[in-house]
Amino acid sequence: MNNQFESKDEEAAGKQEKVKQKLRWLRSHPEVTWSGAGIYVVSLIVAAGIALASWHFWPEASPPPKQNSASTTGGNAAATNADQAKLQEVQLRYAKAAEYWQKAAALLPEGEKKDRAYYLNEAGYDLDRISRYREALPLYEQSLALYQEINDQAGEGTTLNNIGLIYHARGEYDKALKYLEQSLEIHREIGNRAVEGTTLNNISQIYDARSDYDKALKYLEQSLEISQNIGDRAGEGVTLNNIGQIYKARGEY
């Protein structure tokens, strides 16, 4: 009987891990439409038997904030709000999640600039998901300033990408390209191949929106090469789909 229970526990743990992997991938690929992805995520969670009201998940890029003896109270309060933000995200309550991220950022001790930058970025990202761009943009800008202050290039590159995507959504393509190209330069410099590929994909979408299909294809082909080289099958699939859409738009069926 014990073996039967252990087998079920292992099966449930395996399903939950698969859901977490899918969520990590979706969060690292902004070019995926979140209106569809949100439904997909919920279906994964329900299929895995995870209770929506109690499931907690820390993204790989966001460990719980580090604390020291002088800042334990503020750090604990910030961590609690960050945990609540993640719970709201799993339930697709992005506006509420953004509120918790901002509370978490405000509660952090003064010296915790990296965690504050991350929390502000997450708040912006959640508002971005529900098209509240006017509110998301200043949060991204605050996050960017902090990342630049502490010389965190990975965080800076990610935030530049997020700002670029807001301008893309608003149809301000010149501004979008400016931020995305800065993001691309940083990720190339630090050797972050996966995010470089995603950023190339995002840049291609600007040229696609402008009907400049030749340039869009140029960036997509670079993105595809990276996905294939690093074994990112999911990213490869997204990029192949986008390439197909370009040929369709050109009437090359």
PDB file of C-alpha atoms in Angstrom:
ATOM      1  CA  MET A   1       0.000   0.000   0.000  1.00  0.00           C
ATOM      2  CA  ASN A   2       2.812   2.428   0.838  1.00  0.00           C
ATOM      3  CA  ASN A   3       4.395   1.775  -2.549  1.00  0.00           C
ATOM      4  CA  GLN A   4       1.094   2.669  -4.222  1.00  0.00           C
ATOM      5  CA  PHE A   5       0.942   6.018  -2.417  1.00  0.00           C
ATOM      6  CA  GLU A   6       4.596   6.715  -3.158  1.00  0.00           C
ATOM      7  CA  SER A   7       3.993   5.996  -6.850  1.00  0.00           C
ATOM      8  CA  LYS A   8       1.091   8.467  -6.939  1.00  0.00           C
ATOM      9  CA  ASP A   9       3.150  11.099  -5.129  1.00  0.00           C
ATOM     10  CA  GLU A  10       5.985  10.674  -7.609  1.00  0.00           C
ATOM     11  CA  GLU A  11       3.555  10.928 -10.530  1.00  0.00           C
ATOM     12  CA  ALA A  12       2.026  14.138  -9.121  1.00  0.00           C
ATOM     13  CA  ALA A  13       5.467  15.624  -8.507  1.00  0.00           C
ATOM     14  CA  GLY A  14       6.448  14.816 -12.082  1.00  0.00           C
ATOM     15  CA  LYS A  15       3.340  16.537 -13.457  1.00  0.00           C
ATOM     16  CA  GLN A  16       3.942  19.622 -11.327  1.00  0.00           C
ATOM     17  CA  GLU A  17       7.550  19.835 -12.505  1.00  0.00           C
ATOM     18  CA  LYS A  18       6.387  19.734 -16.140  1.00  0.00           C
ATOM     19  CA  VAL A  19       3.998  22.626 -15.468  1.00  0.00           C
ATOM     20  CA  LYS A  20       6.785  24.622 -13.843  1.00  0.00           C
ATOM     21  CA  GLN A  21       9.023  24.028 -16.853  1.00  0.00           C
ATOM     22  CA  LYS A  22       6.299  25.259 -19.211  1.00  0.00           C
ATOM     23  CA  LEU A  23       5.741  28.367 -17.088  1.00  0.00           C
ATOM     24  CA  ARG A  24       9.466  29.140 -17.076  1.00  0.00           C
ATOM     25  CA  TRP A  25       9.568  28.850 -20.846  1.00  0.00           C
ATOM     26  CA  LEU A  26       6.502  31.071 -21.341  1.00  0.00           C
ATOM     27  CA  ARG A  27       7.965  33.754 -19.087  1.00  0.00           C
ATOM     28  CA  SER A  28      11.205  33.794 -21.085  1.00  0.00           C
ATOM     29  CA  HIS A  29       9.477  34.115 -24.486  1.00  0.00           C
ATOM     30  CA  PRO A  30       7.625  37.450 -24.621  1.00  0.00           C
ATOM     31  CA  GLU A  31       6.787  36.918 -28.294  1.00  0.00           C
ATOM     32  CA  VAL A  32       4.210  34.301 -27.275  1.00  0.00           C
ATOM     33  CA  THR A  33       0.728  35.810 -27.026  1.00  0.00           C
ATOM     34  CA  TRP A  34      -0.218  35.749 -23.348  1.00  0.00           C
ATOM     35  CA  SER A  35      -3.984  35.788 -23.929  1.00  0.00           C
ATOM     36  CA  GLY A  36      -3.644  32.289 -25.355  1.00  0.00           C
ATOM     37  CA  ALA A  37      -0.784  31.255 -23.118  1.00  0.00           C
ATOM     38  CA  GLY A  38      -2.784  32.099 -19.996  1.00  0.00           C
ATOM     39  CA  ILE A  39      -5.516  29.656 -20.953  1.00  0.00           C
ATOM     40  CA  TYR A  40      -2.859  27.062 -21.792  1.00  0.00           C
ATOM     41  CA  VAL A  41      -1.181  27.507 -18.410  1.00  0.00           C
ATOM     42  CA  VAL A  42      -4.454  27.062 -16.523  1.00  0.00           C
ATOM     43  CA  SER A  43      -5.198  23.878 -18.459  1.00  0.00           C
ATOM     44  CA  LEU A  44      -1.742  22.547 -17.572  1.00  0.00           C
ATOM     45  CA  ILE A  45      -2.233  23.338 -13.905  1.00  0.00           C
ATOM     46  CA  VAL A  46      -5.671  21.735 -13.755  1.00  0.00           C
ATOM     47  CA  ALA A  47      -4.426  18.663 -15.643  1.00  0.00           C
ATOM     48  CA  ALA A  48      -1.587  18.287 -13.159  1.00  0.00           C
ATOM     49  CA  GLY A  49      -3.992  18.382 -10.228  1.00  0.00           C
ATOM     50  CA  ILE A  50      -2.389  21.437  -8.637  1.00  0.00           C
ATOM     51  CA  ALA A  51      -4.664  23.414  -6.299  1.00  0.00           C
ATOM     52  CA  LEU A  52      -4.889  26.936  -7.729  1.00  0.00           C
ATOM     53  CA  ALA A  53      -5.562  28.422  -4.313  1.00  0.00           C
ATOM     54  CA  SER A  54      -2.383  27.118  -2.736  1.00  0.00           C
ATOM     55  CA  TRP A  55       0.247  26.445  -5.380  1.00  0.00           C
ATOM     56  CA  HIS A  56       3.417  28.537  -5.027  1.00  0.00           C
ATOM     57  CA  PHE A  57       6.198  28.819  -7.582  1.00  0.00           C
ATOM     58  CA  TRP A  58       9.491  30.741  -7.572  1.00  0.00           C
ATOM     59  CA  PRO A  59      10.730  31.449 -11.122  1.00  0.00           C
ATOM     60  CA  GLU A  60      14.329  30.356 -11.650  1.00  0.00           C
ATOM     61  CA  ALA A  61      15.464  33.945 -12.135  1.00  0.00           C
ATOM     62  CA  SER A  62      14.009  35.082  -8.818  1.00  0.00           C
ATOM     63  CA  PRO A  63      15.327  33.495  -5.633  1.00  0.00           C
ATOM     64  CA  PRO A  64      13.739  34.726  -2.405  1.00  0.00           C
ATOM     65  CA  PRO A  65      15.369  37.995  -1.283  1.00  0.00           C
ATOM     66  CA  LYS A  66      18.497  37.585   0.824  1.00  0.00           C
ATOM     67  CA  GLN A  67      18.169  38.840   4.397  1.00  0.00           C
ATOM     68  CA  ASN A  68      20.554  39.859   7.136  1.00  0.00           C
ATOM     69  CA  SER A  69      20.127  40.500  10.839  1.00  0.00           C
ATOM     70  CA  ALA A  70      19.547  44.226  10.337  1.00  0.00           C
ATOM     71  CA  SER A  71      16.779  43.819   7.784  1.00  0.00           C
ATOM     72  CA  THR A  72      14.959  40.601   8.670  1.00  0.00           C
ATOM     73  CA  THR A  73      11.596  42.274   9.353  1.00  0.00           C
ATOM     74  CA  GLY A  74      11.499  44.240   6.114  1.00  0.00           C
ATOM     75  CA  GLY A  75      12.862  41.307   4.153  1.00  0.00           C
ATOM     76  CA  ASN A  76      10.251  38.920   5.539  1.00  0.00           C
ATOM     77  CA  ALA A  77       7.419  41.339   4.768  1.00  0.00           C
ATOM     78  CA  ALA A  78       8.738  41.846   1.244  1.00  0.00           C
ATOM     79  CA  ALA A  79       9.073  38.091   0.708  1.00  0.00           C
ATOM     80  CA  THR A  80       5.514  37.530   1.917  1.00  0.00           C
ATOM     81  CA  ASN A  81       4.149  40.058  -0.564  1.00  0.00           C
ATOM     82  CA  ALA A  82       6.296  38.612  -3.351  1.00  0.00           C
ATOM     83  CA  ASP A  83       4.914  35.171  -2.562  1.00  0.00           C
ATOM     84  CA  GLN A  84       1.378  36.538  -2.745  1.00  0.00           C
ATOM     85  CA  ALA A  85       2.196  38.143  -6.098  1.00  0.00           C
ATOM     86  CA  LYS A  86       3.243  34.785  -7.518  1.00  0.00           C
ATOM     87  CA  LEU A  87       0.062  33.169  -6.228  1.00  0.00           C
ATOM     88  CA  GLN A  88      -2.012  35.858  -7.964  1.00  0.00           C
ATOM     89  CA  GLU A  89      -0.076  35.281 -11.189  1.00  0.00           C
ATOM     90  CA  VAL A  90      -0.830  31.564 -11.158  1.00  0.00           C
ATOM     91  CA  GLN A  91      -4.520  32.481 -10.892  1.00  0.00           C
ATOM     92  CA  LEU A  92      -4.091  35.008 -13.756  1.00  0.00           C
ATOM     93  CA  ARG A  93      -4.986  37.952 -11.483  1.00  0.00           C
ATOM     94  CA  TYR A  94      -2.284  40.161 -12.910  1.00  0.00           C
ATOM     95  CA  ALA A  95      -3.502  43.536 -11.627  1.00  0.00           C
ATOM     96  CA  LYS A  96      -3.561  42.190  -8.080  1.00  0.00           C
ATOM     97  CA  ALA A  97      -0.170  40.554  -8.582  1.00  0.00           C
ATOM     98  CA  ALA A  98       1.270  43.904  -9.664  1.00  0.00           C
ATOM     99  CA  GLU A  99      -0.003  45.483  -6.445  1.00  0.00           C
ATOM    100  CA  TYR A 100       1.774  42.854  -4.361  1.00  0.00           C
ATOM    101  CA  TRP A 101       5.016  43.238  -6.320  1.00  0.00           C
ATOM    102  CA  GLN A 102       4.973  46.988  -5.696  1.00  0.00           C
ATOM    103  CA  LYS A 103       4.288  46.458  -1.993  1.00  0.00           C
ATOM    104  CA  ALA A 104       7.186  44.006  -1.864  1.00  0.00           C
ATOM    105  CA  ALA A 105       9.489  46.525  -3.540  1.00  0.00           C
ATOM    106  CA  ALA A 106       8.478  49.261  -1.100  1.00  0.00           C
ATOM    107  CA  LEU A 107       9.082  47.012   1.922  1.00  0.00           C
ATOM    108  CA  LEU A 108      12.609  45.979   0.972  1.00  0.00           C
ATOM    109  CA  PRO A 109      15.491  47.445   2.989  1.00  0.00           C
ATOM    110  CA  GLU A 110      17.223  50.361   1.283  1.00  0.00           C
ATOM    111  CA  GLY A 111      20.266  48.399   0.173  1.00  0.00           C
ATOM    112  CA  GLU A 112      18.359  45.608  -1.590  1.00  0.00           C
ATOM    113  CA  LYS A 113      18.506  47.280  -4.997  1.00  0.00           C
ATOM    114  CA  LYS A 114      18.676  44.119  -7.091  1.00  0.00           C
ATOM    115  CA  ASP A 115      15.582  42.616  -5.485  1.00  0.00           C
ATOM    116  CA  ARG A 116      13.763  45.949  -5.738  1.00  0.00           C
ATOM    117  CA  ALA A 117      14.617  46.160  -9.435  1.00  0.00           C
ATOM    118  CA  TYR A 118      13.312  42.632  -9.941  1.00  0.00           C
ATOM    119  CA  TYR A 119      10.059  43.276  -8.065  1.00  0.00           C
ATOM    120  CA  LEU A 120       9.382  46.480  -9.997  1.00  0.00           C
ATOM    121  CA  ASN A 121      10.072  44.662 -13.245  1.00  0.00           C
ATOM    122  CA  GLU A 122       7.619  41.934 -12.304  1.00  0.00           C
ATOM    123  CA  ALA A 123       4.976  44.532 -11.415  1.00  0.00           C
ATOM    124  CA  GLY A 124       5.468  46.155 -14.791  1.00  0.00           C
ATOM    125  CA  TYR A 125       5.328  42.796 -16.537  1.00  0.00           C
ATOM    126  CA  ASP A 126       2.003  41.883 -14.933  1.00  0.00           C
ATOM    127  CA  LEU A 127       0.453  45.200 -15.968  1.00  0.00           C
ATOM    128  CA  ASP A 128       1.976  44.741 -19.415  1.00  0.00           C
ATOM    129  CA  ARG A 129       0.164  41.406 -19.718  1.00  0.00           C
ATOM    130  CA  ILE A 130      -3.214  43.110 -19.347  1.00  0.00           C
ATOM    131  CA  SER A 131      -2.316  45.991 -21.689  1.00  0.00           C
ATOM    132  CA  ARG A 132      -1.999  48.624 -18.946  1.00  0.00           C
ATOM    133  CA  TYR A 133       1.044  50.045 -20.680  1.00  0.00           C
ATOM    134  CA  ARG A 134       0.853  53.553 -19.225  1.00  0.00           C
ATOM    135  CA  GLU A 135       1.232  52.106 -15.716  1.00  0.00           C
ATOM    136  CA  ALA A 136       3.746  49.425 -16.671  1.00  0.00           C
ATOM    137  CA  LEU A 137       6.236  51.727 -18.381  1.00  0.00           C
ATOM    138  CA  PRO A 138       7.315  53.807 -15.335  1.00  0.00           C
ATOM    139  CA  LEU A 139       7.782  50.612 -13.321  1.00  0.00           C
ATOM    140  CA  TYR A 140      10.075  49.241 -16.011  1.00  0.00           C
ATOM    141  CA  GLU A 141      11.947  52.548 -16.103  1.00  0.00           C
ATOM    142  CA  GLN A 142      12.499  52.482 -12.327  1.00  0.00           C
ATOM    143  CA  SER A 143      13.701  48.900 -12.607  1.00  0.00           C
ATOM    144  CA  LEU A 144      16.053  49.794 -15.458  1.00  0.00           C
ATOM    145  CA  ALA A 145      17.604  52.657 -13.494  1.00  0.00           C
ATOM    146  CA  LEU A 146      18.308  50.336 -10.556  1.00  0.00           C
ATOM    147  CA  TYR A 147      19.829  47.619 -12.728  1.00  0.00           C
ATOM    148  CA  GLN A 148      22.057  50.199 -14.401  1.00  0.00           C
ATOM    149  CA  GLU A 149      23.065  51.630 -11.026  1.00  0.00           C
ATOM    150  CA  ILE A 150      24.268  48.250  -9.757  1.00  0.00           C
ATOM    151  CA  ASN A 151      25.682  47.241 -13.159  1.00  0.00           C
ATOM    152  CA  ASP A 152      23.463  44.175 -13.488  1.00  0.00           C
ATOM    153  CA  GLN A 153      23.659  43.655 -17.241  1.00  0.00           C
ATOM    154  CA  ALA A 154      21.336  40.656 -17.385  1.00  0.00           C
ATOM    155  CA  GLY A 155      18.600  42.575 -15.564  1.00  0.00           C
ATOM    156  CA  GLU A 156      19.259  45.662 -17.657  1.00  0.00           C
ATOM    157  CA  GLY A 157      18.983  43.690 -20.894  1.00  0.00           C
ATOM    158  CA  THR A 158      15.740  42.029 -19.830  1.00  0.00           C
ATOM    159  CA  THR A 159      14.190  45.347 -18.816  1.00  0.00           C
ATOM    160  CA  LEU A 160      15.238  47.061 -22.040  1.00  0.00           C
ATOM    161  CA  ASN A 161      13.519  44.220 -23.884  1.00  0.00           C
ATOM    162  CA  ASN A 162      10.340  44.682 -21.843  1.00  0.00           C
ATOM    163  CA  ILE A 163      10.277  48.426 -22.500  1.00  0.00           C
ATOM    164  CA  GLY A 164      10.771  47.755 -26.198  1.00  0.00           C
ATOM    165  CA  LEU A 165       7.783  45.429 -26.216  1.00  0.00           C
ATOM    166  CA  ILE A 166       5.599  48.115 -24.656  1.00  0.00           C
ATOM    167  CA  TYR A 167       6.493  50.566 -27.407  1.00  0.00           C
ATOM    168  CA  HIS A 168       5.845  47.827 -29.950  1.00  0.00           C
ATOM    169  CA  ALA A 169       2.373  47.244 -28.495  1.00  0.00           C
ATOM    170  CA  ARG A 170       1.716  50.984 -28.685  1.00  0.00           C
ATOM    171  CA  GLY A 171       2.786  51.108 -32.323  1.00  0.00           C
ATOM    172  CA  GLU A 172       5.845  53.262 -31.569  1.00  0.00           C
ATOM    173  CA  TYR A 173       8.192  51.145 -33.641  1.00  0.00           C
ATOM    174  CA  ASP A 174      11.227  53.438 -33.725  1.00  0.00           C
ATOM    175  CA  LYS A 175      11.317  53.580 -29.928  1.00  0.00           C
ATOM    176  CA  ALA A 176      10.712  49.849 -29.725  1.00  0.00           C
ATOM    177  CA  LEU A 177      13.684  49.130 -31.985  1.00  0.00           C
ATOM    178  CA  LYS A 178      15.905  51.447 -29.974  1.00  0.00           C
ATOM    179  CA  TYR A 179      15.300  49.525 -26.745  1.00  0.00           C
ATOM    180  CA  LEU A 180      15.303  46.068 -28.310  1.00  0.00           C
ATOM    181  CA  GLU A 181      18.598  46.698 -30.095  1.00  0.00           C
ATOM    182  CA  GLN A 182      20.166  47.852 -26.816  1.00  0.00           C
ATOM    183  CA  SER A 183      18.873  44.685 -25.179  1.00  0.00           C
ATOM    184  CA  LEU A 184      20.293  42.562 -27.997  1.00  0.00           C
ATOM    185  CA  GLU A 185      23.715  44.192 -27.678  1.00  0.00           C
ATOM    186  CA  ILE A 186      23.854  43.493 -23.936  1.00  0.00           C
ATOM    187  CA  HIS A 187      22.779  39.863 -24.205  1.00  0.00           C
ATOM    188  CA  ARG A 188      25.343  39.256 -26.921  1.00  0.00           C
ATOM    189  CA  GLU A 189      28.017  40.872 -24.776  1.00  0.00           C
ATOM    190  CA  ILE A 190      27.294  38.677 -21.759  1.00  0.00           C
ATOM    191  CA  GLY A 191      26.794  35.535 -23.832  1.00  0.00           C
ATOM    192  CA  ASN A 192      23.144  34.952 -22.958  1.00  0.00           C
ATOM    193  CA  ARG A 193      22.307  33.008 -26.096  1.00  0.00           C
ATOM    194  CA  ALA A 194      18.758  32.013 -25.176  1.00  0.00           C
ATOM    195  CA  VAL A 195      17.635  35.574 -24.484  1.00  0.00           C
ATOM    196  CA  GLU A 196      19.580  36.805 -27.510  1.00  0.00           C
ATOM    197  CA  GLY A 197      17.456  34.487 -29.636  1.00  0.00           C
ATOM    198  CA  THR A 198      14.244  35.723 -28.045  1.00  0.00           C
ATOM    199  CA  THR A 199      15.249  39.357 -28.576  1.00  0.00           C
ATOM    200  CA  LEU A 200      16.051  38.698 -32.233  1.00  0.00           C
ATOM    201  CA  ASN A 201      12.571  37.217 -32.531  1.00  0.00           C
ATOM    202  CA  ASN A 202      11.055  40.292 -30.910  1.00  0.00           C
ATOM    203  CA  ILE A 203      12.935  42.622 -33.267  1.00  0.00           C
ATOM    204  CA  SER A 204      11.645  40.627 -36.223  1.00  0.00           C
ATOM    205  CA  GLN A 205       8.092  41.360 -35.105  1.00  0.00           C
ATOM    206  CA  ILE A 206       8.734  45.100 -35.457  1.00  0.00           C
ATOM    207  CA  TYR A 207       9.780  44.686 -39.070  1.00  0.00           C
ATOM    208  CA  ASP A 208       6.872  42.315 -39.656  1.00  0.00           C
ATOM    209  CA  ALA A 209       4.464  44.970 -38.358  1.00  0.00           C
ATOM    210  CA  ARG A 210       6.027  47.428 -40.810  1.00  0.00           C
ATOM    211  CA  SER A 211       5.683  44.892 -43.651  1.00  0.00           C
ATOM    212  CA  ASP A 212       9.467  44.894 -44.041  1.00  0.00           C
ATOM    213  CA  TYR A 213       9.521  41.141 -44.474  1.00  0.00           C
ATOM    214  CA  ASP A 214      13.100  40.819 -45.704  1.00  0.00           C
ATOM    215  CA  LYS A 215      14.474  42.339 -42.499  1.00  0.00           C
ATOM    216  CA  ALA A 216      12.032  40.353 -40.391  1.00  0.00           C
ATOM    217  CA  LEU A 217      13.296  37.143 -41.989  1.00  0.00           C
ATOM    218  CA  LYS A 218      16.906  38.145 -41.406  1.00  0.00           C
ATOM    219  CA  TYR A 219      16.319  38.405 -37.656  1.00  0.00           C
ATOM    220  CA  LEU A 220      14.175  35.279 -37.520  1.00  0.00           C
ATOM    221  CA  GLU A 221      16.846  33.226 -39.271  1.00  0.00           C
ATOM    222  CA  GLN A 222      19.410  34.376 -36.700  1.00  0.00           C
ATOM    223  CA  SER A 223      16.993  33.500 -33.902  1.00  0.00           C
ATOM    224  CA  LEU A 224      16.327  30.082 -35.431  1.00  0.00           C
ATOM    225  CA  GLU A 225      20.036  29.318 -35.689  1.00  0.00           C
ATOM    226  CA  ILE A 226      20.529  30.112 -32.008  1.00  0.00           C
ATOM    227  CA  SER A 227      17.550  27.981 -30.924  1.00  0.00           C
ATOM    228  CA  GLN A 228      18.870  25.044 -32.919  1.00  0.00           C
ATOM    229  CA  ASN A 229      22.428  25.471 -31.632  1.00  0.00           C
ATOM    230  CA  ILE A 230      21.432  25.532 -27.963  1.00  0.00           C
ATOM    231  CA  GLY A 231      18.764  22.838 -28.261  1.00  0.00           C
ATOM    232  CA  ASP A 232      15.828  25.134 -27.467  1.00  0.00           C
ATOM    233  CA  ARG A 233      13.128  23.107 -29.204  1.00  0.00           C
ATOM    234  CA  ALA A 234      10.252  25.241 -27.961  1.00  0.00           C
ATOM    235  CA  GLY A 235      11.941  28.453 -29.119  1.00  0.00           C
ATOM    236  CA  GLU A 236      12.753  26.789 -32.427  1.00  0.00           C
ATOM    237  CA  GLY A 237       9.084  25.939 -32.884  1.00  0.00           C
ATOM    238  CA  VAL A 238       7.956  29.506 -32.184  1.00  0.00           C
ATOM    239  CA  THR A 239      10.512  30.893 -34.625  1.00  0.00           C
ATOM    240  CA  LEU A 240       9.623  28.422 -37.380  1.00  0.00           C
ATOM    241  CA  ASN A 241       5.990  29.421 -36.957  1.00  0.00           C
ATOM    242  CA  ASN A 242       6.892  33.109 -37.247  1.00  0.00           C
ATOM    243  CA  ILE A 243       8.937  32.424 -40.384  1.00  0.00           C
ATOM    244  CA  GLY A 244       5.943  30.626 -41.851  1.00  0.00           C
ATOM    245  CA  GLN A 245       3.745  33.632 -41.090  1.00  0.00           C
ATOM    246  CA  ILE A 246       6.171  35.893 -42.962  1.00  0.00           C
ATOM    247  CA  TYR A 247       6.021  33.729 -46.076  1.00  0.00           C
ATOM    248  CA  LYS A 248       2.240  33.617 -45.783  1.00  0.00           C
ATOM    249  CA  ALA A 249       2.091  37.434 -45.590  1.00  0.00           C
ATOM    250  CA  ARG A 250       4.227  37.565 -48.739  1.00  0.00           C
ATOM    251  CA  GLY A 251       1.858  35.216 -50.519  1.00  0.00           C
ATOM    252  CA  GLU A 252       4.450  32.447 -50.741  1.00  0.00           C
ATOM    253  CA  TYR A 253       2.200  29.592 -49.784  1.00  0.00           C
TER     254      TYR A 253
END
